[in-house]
mmCIF file with all atom_site columns, C-alpha atoms in Angstrom:
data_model
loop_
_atom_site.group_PDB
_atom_site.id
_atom_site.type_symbol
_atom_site.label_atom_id
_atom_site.label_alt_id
_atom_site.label_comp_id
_atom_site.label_asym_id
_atom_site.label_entity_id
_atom_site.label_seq_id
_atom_site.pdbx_PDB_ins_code
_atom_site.Cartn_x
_atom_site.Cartn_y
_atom_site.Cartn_z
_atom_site.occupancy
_atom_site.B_iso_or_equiv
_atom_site.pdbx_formal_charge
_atom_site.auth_seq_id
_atom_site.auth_comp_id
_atom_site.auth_asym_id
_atom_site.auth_atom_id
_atom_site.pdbx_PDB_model_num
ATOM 1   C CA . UNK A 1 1   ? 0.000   0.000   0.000   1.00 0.00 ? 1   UNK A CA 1
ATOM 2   C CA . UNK A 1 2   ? 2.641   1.782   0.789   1.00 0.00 ? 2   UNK A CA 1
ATOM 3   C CA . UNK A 1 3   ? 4.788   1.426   -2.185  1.00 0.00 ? 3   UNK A CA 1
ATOM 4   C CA . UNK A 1 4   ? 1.796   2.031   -4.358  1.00 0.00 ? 4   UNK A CA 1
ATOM 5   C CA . UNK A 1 5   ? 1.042   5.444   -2.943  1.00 0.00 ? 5   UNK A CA 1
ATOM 6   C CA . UNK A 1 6   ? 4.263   6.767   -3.366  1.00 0.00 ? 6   UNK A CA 1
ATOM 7   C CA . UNK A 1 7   ? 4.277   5.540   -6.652  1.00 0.00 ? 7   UNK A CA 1
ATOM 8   C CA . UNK A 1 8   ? 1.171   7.585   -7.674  1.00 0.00 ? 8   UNK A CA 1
ATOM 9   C CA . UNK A 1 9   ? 2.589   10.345  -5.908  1.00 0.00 ? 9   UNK A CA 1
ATOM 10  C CA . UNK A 1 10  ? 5.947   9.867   -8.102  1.00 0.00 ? 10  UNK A CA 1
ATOM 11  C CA . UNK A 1 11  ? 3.400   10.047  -11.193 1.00 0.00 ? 11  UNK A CA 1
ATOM 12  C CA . UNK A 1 12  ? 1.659   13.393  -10.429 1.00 0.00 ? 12  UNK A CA 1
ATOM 13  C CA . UNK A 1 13  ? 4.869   15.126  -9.244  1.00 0.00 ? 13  UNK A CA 1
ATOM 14  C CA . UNK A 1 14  ? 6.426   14.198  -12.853 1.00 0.00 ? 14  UNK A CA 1
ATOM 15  C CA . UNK A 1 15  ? 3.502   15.556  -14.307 1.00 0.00 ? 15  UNK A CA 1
ATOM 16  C CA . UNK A 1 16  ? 3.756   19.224  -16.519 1.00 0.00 ? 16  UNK A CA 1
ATOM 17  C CA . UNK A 1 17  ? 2.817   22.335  -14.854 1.00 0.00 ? 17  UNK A CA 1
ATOM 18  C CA . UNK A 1 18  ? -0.067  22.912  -17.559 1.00 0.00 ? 18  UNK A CA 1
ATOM 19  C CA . UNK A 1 19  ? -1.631  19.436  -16.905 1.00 0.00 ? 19  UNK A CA 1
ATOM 20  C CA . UNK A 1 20  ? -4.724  19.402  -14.572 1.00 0.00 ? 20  UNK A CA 1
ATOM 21  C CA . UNK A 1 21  ? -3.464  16.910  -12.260 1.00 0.00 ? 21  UNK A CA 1
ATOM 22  C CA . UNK A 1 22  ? -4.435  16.886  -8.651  1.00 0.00 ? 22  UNK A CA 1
ATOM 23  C CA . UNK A 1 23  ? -3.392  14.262  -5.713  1.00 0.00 ? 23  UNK A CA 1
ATOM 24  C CA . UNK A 1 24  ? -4.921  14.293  -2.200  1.00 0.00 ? 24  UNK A CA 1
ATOM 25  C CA . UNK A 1 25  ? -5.000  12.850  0.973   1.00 0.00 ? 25  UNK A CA 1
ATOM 26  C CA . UNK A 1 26  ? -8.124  11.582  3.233   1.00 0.00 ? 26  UNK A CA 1
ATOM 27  C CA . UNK A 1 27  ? -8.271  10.488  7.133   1.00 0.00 ? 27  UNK A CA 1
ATOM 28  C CA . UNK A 1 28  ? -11.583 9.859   8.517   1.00 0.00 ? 28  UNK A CA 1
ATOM 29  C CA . UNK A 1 29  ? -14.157 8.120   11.491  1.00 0.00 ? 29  UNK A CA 1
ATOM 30  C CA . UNK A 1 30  ? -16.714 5.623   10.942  1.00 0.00 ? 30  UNK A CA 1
ATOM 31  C CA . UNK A 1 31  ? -19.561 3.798   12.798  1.00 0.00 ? 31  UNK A CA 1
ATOM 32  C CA . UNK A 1 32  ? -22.945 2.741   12.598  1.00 0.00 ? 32  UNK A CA 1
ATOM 33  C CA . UNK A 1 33  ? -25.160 1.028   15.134  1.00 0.00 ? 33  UNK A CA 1
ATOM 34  C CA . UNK A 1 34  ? -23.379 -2.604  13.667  1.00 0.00 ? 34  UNK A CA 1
ATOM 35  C CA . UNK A 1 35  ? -19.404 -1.053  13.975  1.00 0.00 ? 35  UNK A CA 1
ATOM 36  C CA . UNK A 1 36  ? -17.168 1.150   15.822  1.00 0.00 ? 36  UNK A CA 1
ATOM 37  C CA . UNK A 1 37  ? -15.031 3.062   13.495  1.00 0.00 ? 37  UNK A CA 1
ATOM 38  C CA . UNK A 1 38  ? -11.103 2.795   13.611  1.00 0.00 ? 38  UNK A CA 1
ATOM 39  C CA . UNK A 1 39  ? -8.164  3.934   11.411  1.00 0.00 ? 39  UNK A CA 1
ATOM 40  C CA . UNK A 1 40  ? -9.472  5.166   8.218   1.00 0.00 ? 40  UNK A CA 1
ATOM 41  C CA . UNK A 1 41  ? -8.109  6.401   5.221   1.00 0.00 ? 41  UNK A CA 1
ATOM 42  C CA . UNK A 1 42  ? -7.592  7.228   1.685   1.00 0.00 ? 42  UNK A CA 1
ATOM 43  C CA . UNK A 1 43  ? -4.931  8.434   -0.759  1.00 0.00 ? 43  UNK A CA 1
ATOM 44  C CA . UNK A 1 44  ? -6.283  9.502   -4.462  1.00 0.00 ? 44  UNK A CA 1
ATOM 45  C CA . UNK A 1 45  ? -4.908  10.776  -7.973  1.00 0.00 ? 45  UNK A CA 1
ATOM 46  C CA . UNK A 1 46  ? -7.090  12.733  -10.599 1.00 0.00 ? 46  UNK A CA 1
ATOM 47  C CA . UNK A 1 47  ? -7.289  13.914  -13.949 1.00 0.00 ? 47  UNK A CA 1
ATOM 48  C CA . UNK A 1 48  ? -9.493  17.070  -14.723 1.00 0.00 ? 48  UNK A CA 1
ATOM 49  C CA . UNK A 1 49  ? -10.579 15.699  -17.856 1.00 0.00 ? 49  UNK A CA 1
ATOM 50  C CA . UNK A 1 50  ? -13.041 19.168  -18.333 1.00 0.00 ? 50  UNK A CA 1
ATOM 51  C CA . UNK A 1 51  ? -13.373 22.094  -14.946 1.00 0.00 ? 51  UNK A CA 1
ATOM 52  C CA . UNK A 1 52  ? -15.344 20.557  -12.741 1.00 0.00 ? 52  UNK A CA 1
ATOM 53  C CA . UNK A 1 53  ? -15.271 16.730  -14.315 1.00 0.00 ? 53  UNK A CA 1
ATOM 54  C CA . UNK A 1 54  ? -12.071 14.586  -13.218 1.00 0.00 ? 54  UNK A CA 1
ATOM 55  C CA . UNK A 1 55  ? -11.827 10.952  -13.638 1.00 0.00 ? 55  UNK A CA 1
ATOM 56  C CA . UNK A 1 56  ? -10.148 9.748   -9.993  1.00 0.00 ? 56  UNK A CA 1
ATOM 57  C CA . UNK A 1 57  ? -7.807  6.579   -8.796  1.00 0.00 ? 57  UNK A CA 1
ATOM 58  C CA . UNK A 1 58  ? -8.380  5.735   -5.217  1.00 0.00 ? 58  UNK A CA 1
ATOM 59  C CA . UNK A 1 59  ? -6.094  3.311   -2.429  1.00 0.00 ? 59  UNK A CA 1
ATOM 60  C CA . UNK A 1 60  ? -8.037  3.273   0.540   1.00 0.00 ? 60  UNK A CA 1
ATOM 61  C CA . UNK A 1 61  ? -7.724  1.294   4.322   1.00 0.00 ? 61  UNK A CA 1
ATOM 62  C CA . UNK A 1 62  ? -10.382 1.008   6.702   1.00 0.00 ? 62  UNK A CA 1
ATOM 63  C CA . UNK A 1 63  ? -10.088 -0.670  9.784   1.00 0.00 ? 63  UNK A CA 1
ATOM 64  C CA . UNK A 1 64  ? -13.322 -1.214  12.356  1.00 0.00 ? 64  UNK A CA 1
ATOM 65  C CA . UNK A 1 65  ? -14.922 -3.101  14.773  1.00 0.00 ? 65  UNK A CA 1
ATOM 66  C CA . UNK A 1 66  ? -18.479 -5.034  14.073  1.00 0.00 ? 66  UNK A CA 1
ATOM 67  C CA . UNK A 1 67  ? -20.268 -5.882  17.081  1.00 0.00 ? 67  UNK A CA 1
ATOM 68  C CA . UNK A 1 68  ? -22.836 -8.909  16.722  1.00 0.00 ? 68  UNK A CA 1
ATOM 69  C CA . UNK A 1 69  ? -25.391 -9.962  19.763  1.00 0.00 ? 69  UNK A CA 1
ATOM 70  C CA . UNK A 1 70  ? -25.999 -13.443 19.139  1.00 0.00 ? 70  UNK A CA 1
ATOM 71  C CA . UNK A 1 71  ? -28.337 -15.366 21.449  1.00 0.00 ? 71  UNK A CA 1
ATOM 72  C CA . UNK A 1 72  ? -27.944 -12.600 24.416  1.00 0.00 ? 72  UNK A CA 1
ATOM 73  C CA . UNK A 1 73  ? -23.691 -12.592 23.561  1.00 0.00 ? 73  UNK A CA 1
ATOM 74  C CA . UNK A 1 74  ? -21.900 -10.127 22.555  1.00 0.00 ? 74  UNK A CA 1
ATOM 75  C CA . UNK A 1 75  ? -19.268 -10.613 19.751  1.00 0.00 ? 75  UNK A CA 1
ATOM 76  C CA . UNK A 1 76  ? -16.452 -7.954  18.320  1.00 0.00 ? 76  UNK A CA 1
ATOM 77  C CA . UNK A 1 77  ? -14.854 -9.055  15.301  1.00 0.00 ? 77  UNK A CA 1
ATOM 78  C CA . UNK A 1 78  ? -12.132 -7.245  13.925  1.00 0.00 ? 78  UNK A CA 1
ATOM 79  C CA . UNK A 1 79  ? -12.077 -5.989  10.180  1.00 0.00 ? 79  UNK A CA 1
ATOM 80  C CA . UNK A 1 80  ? -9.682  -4.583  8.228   1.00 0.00 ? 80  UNK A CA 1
ATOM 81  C CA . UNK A 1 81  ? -10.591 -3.674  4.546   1.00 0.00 ? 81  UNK A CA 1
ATOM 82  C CA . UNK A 1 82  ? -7.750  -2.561  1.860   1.00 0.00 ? 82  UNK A CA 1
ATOM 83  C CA . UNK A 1 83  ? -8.798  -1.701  -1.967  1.00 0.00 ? 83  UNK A CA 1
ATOM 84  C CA . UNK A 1 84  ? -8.853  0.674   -4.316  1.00 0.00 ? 84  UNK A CA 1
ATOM 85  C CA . UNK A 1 85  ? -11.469 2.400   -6.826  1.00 0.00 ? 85  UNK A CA 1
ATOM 86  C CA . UNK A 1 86  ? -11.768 4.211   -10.021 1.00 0.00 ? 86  UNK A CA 1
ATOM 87  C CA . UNK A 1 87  ? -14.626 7.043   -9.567  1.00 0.00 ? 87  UNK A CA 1
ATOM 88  C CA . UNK A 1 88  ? -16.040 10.343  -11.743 1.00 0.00 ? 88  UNK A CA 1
ATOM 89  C CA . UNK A 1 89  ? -15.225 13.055  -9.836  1.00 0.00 ? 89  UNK A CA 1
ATOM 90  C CA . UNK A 1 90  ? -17.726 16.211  -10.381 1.00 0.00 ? 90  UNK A CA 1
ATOM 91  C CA . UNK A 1 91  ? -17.344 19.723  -8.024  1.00 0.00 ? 91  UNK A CA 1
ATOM 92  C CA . UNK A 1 92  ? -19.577 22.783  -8.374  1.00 0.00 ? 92  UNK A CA 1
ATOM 93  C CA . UNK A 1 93  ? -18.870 26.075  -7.613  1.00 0.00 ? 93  UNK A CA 1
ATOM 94  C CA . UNK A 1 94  ? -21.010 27.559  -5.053  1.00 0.00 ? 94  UNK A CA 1
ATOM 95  C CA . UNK A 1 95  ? -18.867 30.882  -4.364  1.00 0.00 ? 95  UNK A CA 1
ATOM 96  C CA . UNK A 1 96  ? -15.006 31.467  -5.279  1.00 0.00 ? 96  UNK A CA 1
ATOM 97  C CA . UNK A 1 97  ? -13.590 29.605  -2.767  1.00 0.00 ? 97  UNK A CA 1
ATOM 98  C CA . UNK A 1 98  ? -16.500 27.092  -1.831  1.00 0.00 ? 98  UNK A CA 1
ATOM 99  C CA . UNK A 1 99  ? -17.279 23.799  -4.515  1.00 0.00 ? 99  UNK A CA 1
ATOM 100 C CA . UNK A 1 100 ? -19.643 21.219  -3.819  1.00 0.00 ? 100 UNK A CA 1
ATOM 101 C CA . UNK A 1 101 ? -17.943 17.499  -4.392  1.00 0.00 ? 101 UNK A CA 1
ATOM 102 C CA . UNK A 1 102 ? -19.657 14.373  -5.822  1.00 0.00 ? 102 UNK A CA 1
ATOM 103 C CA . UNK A 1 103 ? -17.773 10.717  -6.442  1.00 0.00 ? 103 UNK A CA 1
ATOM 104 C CA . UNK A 1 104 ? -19.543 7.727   -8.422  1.00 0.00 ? 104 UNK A CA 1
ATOM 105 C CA . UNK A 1 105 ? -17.486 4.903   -9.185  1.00 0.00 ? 105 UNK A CA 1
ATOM 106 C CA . UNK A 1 106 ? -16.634 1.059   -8.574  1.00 0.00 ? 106 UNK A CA 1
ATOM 107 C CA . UNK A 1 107 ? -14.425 0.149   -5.849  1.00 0.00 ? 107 UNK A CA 1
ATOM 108 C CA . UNK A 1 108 ? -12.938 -3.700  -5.266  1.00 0.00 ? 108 UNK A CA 1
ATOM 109 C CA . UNK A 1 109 ? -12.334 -4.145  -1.863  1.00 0.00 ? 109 UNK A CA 1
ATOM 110 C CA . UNK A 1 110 ? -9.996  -7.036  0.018   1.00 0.00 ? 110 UNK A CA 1
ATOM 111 C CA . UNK A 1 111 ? -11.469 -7.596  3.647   1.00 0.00 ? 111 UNK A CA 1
ATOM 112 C CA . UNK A 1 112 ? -10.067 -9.767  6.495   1.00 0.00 ? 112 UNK A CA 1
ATOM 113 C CA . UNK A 1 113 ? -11.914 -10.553 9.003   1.00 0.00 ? 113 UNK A CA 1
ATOM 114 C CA . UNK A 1 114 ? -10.814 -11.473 12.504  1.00 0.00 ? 114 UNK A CA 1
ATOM 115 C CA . UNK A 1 115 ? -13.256 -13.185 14.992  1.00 0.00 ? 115 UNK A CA 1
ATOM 116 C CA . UNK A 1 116 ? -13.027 -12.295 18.623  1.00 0.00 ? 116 UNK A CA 1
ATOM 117 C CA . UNK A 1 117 ? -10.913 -14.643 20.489  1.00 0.00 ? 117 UNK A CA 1
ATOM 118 C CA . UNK A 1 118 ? -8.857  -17.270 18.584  1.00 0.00 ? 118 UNK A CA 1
ATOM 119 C CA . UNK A 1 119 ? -10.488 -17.770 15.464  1.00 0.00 ? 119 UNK A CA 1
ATOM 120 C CA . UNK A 1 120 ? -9.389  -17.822 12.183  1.00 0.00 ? 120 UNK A CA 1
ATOM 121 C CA . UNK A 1 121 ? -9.055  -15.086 10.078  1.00 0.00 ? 121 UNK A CA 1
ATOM 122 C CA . UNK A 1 122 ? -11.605 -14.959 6.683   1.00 0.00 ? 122 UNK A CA 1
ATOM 123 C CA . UNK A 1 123 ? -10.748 -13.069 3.940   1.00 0.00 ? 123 UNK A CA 1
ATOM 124 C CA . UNK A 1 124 ? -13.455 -12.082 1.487   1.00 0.00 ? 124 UNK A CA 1
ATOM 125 C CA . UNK A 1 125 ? -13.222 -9.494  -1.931  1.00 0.00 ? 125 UNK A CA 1
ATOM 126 C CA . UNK A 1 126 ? -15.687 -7.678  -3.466  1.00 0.00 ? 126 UNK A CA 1
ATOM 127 C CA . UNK A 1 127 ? -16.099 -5.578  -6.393  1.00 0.00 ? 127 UNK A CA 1
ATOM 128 C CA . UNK A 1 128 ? -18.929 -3.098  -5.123  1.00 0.00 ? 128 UNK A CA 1
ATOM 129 C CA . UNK A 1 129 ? -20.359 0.611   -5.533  1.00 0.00 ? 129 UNK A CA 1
ATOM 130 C CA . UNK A 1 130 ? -18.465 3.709   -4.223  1.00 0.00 ? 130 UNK A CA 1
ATOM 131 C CA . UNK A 1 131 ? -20.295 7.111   -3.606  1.00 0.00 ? 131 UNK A CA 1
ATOM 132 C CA . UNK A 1 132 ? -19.356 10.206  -1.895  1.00 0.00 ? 132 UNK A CA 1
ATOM 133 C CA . UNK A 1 133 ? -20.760 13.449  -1.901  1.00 0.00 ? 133 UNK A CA 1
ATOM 134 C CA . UNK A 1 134 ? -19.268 16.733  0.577   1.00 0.00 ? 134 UNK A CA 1
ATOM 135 C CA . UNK A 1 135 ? -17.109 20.152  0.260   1.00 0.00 ? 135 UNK A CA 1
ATOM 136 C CA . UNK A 1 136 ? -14.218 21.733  -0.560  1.00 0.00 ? 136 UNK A CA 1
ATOM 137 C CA . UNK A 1 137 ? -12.455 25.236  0.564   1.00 0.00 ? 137 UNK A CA 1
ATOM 138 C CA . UNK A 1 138 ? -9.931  27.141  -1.686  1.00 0.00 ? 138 UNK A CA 1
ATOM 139 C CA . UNK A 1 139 ? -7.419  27.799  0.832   1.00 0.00 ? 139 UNK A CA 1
ATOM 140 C CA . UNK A 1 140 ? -5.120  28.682  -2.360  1.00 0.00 ? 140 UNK A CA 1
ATOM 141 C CA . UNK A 1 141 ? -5.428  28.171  -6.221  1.00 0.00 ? 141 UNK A CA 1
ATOM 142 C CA . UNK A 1 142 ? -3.788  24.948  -5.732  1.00 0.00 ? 142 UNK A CA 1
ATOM 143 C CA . UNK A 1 143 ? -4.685  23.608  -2.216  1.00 0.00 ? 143 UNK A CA 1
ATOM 144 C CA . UNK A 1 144 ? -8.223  22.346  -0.859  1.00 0.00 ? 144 UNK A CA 1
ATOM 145 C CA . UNK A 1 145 ? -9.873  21.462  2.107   1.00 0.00 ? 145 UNK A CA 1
ATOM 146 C CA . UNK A 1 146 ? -11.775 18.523  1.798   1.00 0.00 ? 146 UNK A CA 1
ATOM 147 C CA . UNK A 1 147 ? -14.343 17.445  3.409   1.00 0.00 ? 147 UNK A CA 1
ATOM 148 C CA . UNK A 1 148 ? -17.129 14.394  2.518   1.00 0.00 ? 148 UNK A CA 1
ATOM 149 C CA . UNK A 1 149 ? -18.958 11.377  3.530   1.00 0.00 ? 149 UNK A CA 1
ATOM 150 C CA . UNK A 1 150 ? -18.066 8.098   1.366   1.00 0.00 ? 150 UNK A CA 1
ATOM 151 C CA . UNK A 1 151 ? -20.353 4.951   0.605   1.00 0.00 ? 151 UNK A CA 1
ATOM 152 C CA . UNK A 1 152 ? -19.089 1.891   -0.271  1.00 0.00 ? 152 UNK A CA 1
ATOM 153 C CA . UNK A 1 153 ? -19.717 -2.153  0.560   1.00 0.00 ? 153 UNK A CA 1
ATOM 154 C CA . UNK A 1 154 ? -17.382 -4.935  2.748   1.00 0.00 ? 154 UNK A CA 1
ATOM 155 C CA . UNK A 1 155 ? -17.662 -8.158  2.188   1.00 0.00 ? 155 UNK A CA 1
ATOM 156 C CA . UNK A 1 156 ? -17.692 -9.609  5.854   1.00 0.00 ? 156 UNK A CA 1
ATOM 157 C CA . UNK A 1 157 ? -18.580 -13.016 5.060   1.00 0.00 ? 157 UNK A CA 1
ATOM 158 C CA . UNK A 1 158 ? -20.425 -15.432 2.497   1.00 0.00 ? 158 UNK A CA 1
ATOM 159 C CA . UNK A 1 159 ? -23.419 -14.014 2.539   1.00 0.00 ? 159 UNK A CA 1
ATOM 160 C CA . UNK A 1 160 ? -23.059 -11.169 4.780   1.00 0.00 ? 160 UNK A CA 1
ATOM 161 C CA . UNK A 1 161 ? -22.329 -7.202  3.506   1.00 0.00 ? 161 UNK A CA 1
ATOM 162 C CA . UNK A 1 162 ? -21.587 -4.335  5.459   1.00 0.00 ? 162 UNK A CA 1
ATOM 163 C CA . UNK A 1 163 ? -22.335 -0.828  3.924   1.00 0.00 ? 163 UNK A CA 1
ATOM 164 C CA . UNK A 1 164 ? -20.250 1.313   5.593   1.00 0.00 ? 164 UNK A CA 1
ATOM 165 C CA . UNK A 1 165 ? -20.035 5.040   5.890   1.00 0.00 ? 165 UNK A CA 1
ATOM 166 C CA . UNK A 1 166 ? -16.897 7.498   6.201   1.00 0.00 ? 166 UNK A CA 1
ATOM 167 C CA . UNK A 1 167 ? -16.491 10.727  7.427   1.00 0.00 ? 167 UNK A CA 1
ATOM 168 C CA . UNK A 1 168 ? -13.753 12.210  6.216   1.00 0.00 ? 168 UNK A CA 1
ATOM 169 C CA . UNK A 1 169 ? -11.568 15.535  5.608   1.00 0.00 ? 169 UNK A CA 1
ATOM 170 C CA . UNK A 1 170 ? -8.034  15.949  3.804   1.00 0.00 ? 170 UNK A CA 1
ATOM 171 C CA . UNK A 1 171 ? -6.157  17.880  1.515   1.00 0.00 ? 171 UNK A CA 1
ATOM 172 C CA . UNK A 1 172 ? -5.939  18.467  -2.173  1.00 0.00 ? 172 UNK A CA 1
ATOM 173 C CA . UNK A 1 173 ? -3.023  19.669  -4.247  1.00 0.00 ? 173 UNK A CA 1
ATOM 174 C CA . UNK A 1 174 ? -3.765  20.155  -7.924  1.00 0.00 ? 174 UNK A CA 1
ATOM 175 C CA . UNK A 1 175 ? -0.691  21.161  -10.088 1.00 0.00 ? 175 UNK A CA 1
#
């Protein structure tokens, strides 16, 4: 994951000065009634194909807690989901410095599971919807403040799915 992100970042910063490149940065809390929210994040690389429409490359970790009550017991099982996603990126100016942000896209997503105690871990993938929709703030011509809430799916077991919700804000950089 690592290696990967610095590897996009390697692409955008060899990018020319006239291109409409941008890179970013997300960290973010999660929960639901079903999880506690851990360590999220998400790193992502865009192309402004026209102003406003970008086509957008995604590597994203989330790591939370799903809590099951299961014949009066409680259970906490441990997930940790890595994947990336490909979305269309739209933002519309409300004032100078103020755009509204939309994201609609596919993401496939790589989840392990860990049950509480000594189980086994179970690893599941899924290719699944991504959606976000949220702010941004000029703070200069080339850096944002980002703020949104993202939608996408975990596979958590066979037949089990967990939609799961982020809150996030982060920085943009478009050069």
């Amino acid at each position: 994951m690592k290696l990967l992100g610095l590897g996009l970042l390697a692409v955008c910063l060899s990018a020319g000065a006239s291109e409409p490149w941008y890179v970013g940065a997300d960290v973010g809390i999660a929960g639901n009634y079903t999880q506690q929210g851990g360590n999220n994040g998400r790193i992502y690389m865009g192309y402004e194909v026209v102003p406003g429409q970008a086509v957008e490359v995604q590597l994203y970790q989330f790591n939370l807690r799903r809590i099951e009550n299961i014949y009066g017991y409680t259970y906490q099982d441990t997930i940790r989901a890595k994947g990336g996603a490909v979305a269309w990126a739209s933002a519309w100016p409300l004032t100078d410095k103020i755009d509204l942000n939309s994201r609609l896209g596919v993401s496939y997503t790589e989840t392990r599971v860990r049950p509480q105690g000594n189980g086994v871990d179970q690893f599941y993938t899924r290719v699944g919807p991504l959606a976000s929709v949220g702010a941004s703030y000029a703070l200069t011509e080339n850096i944002k403040l980002r703020s949104d809430v993202s939608y996408t799916q975990l596979q958590t077991g066979y037949h089990d799915n967990l939609d799961h919700t982020v809150l996030s804000a982060g920085l943009a950089y478009k050069f």
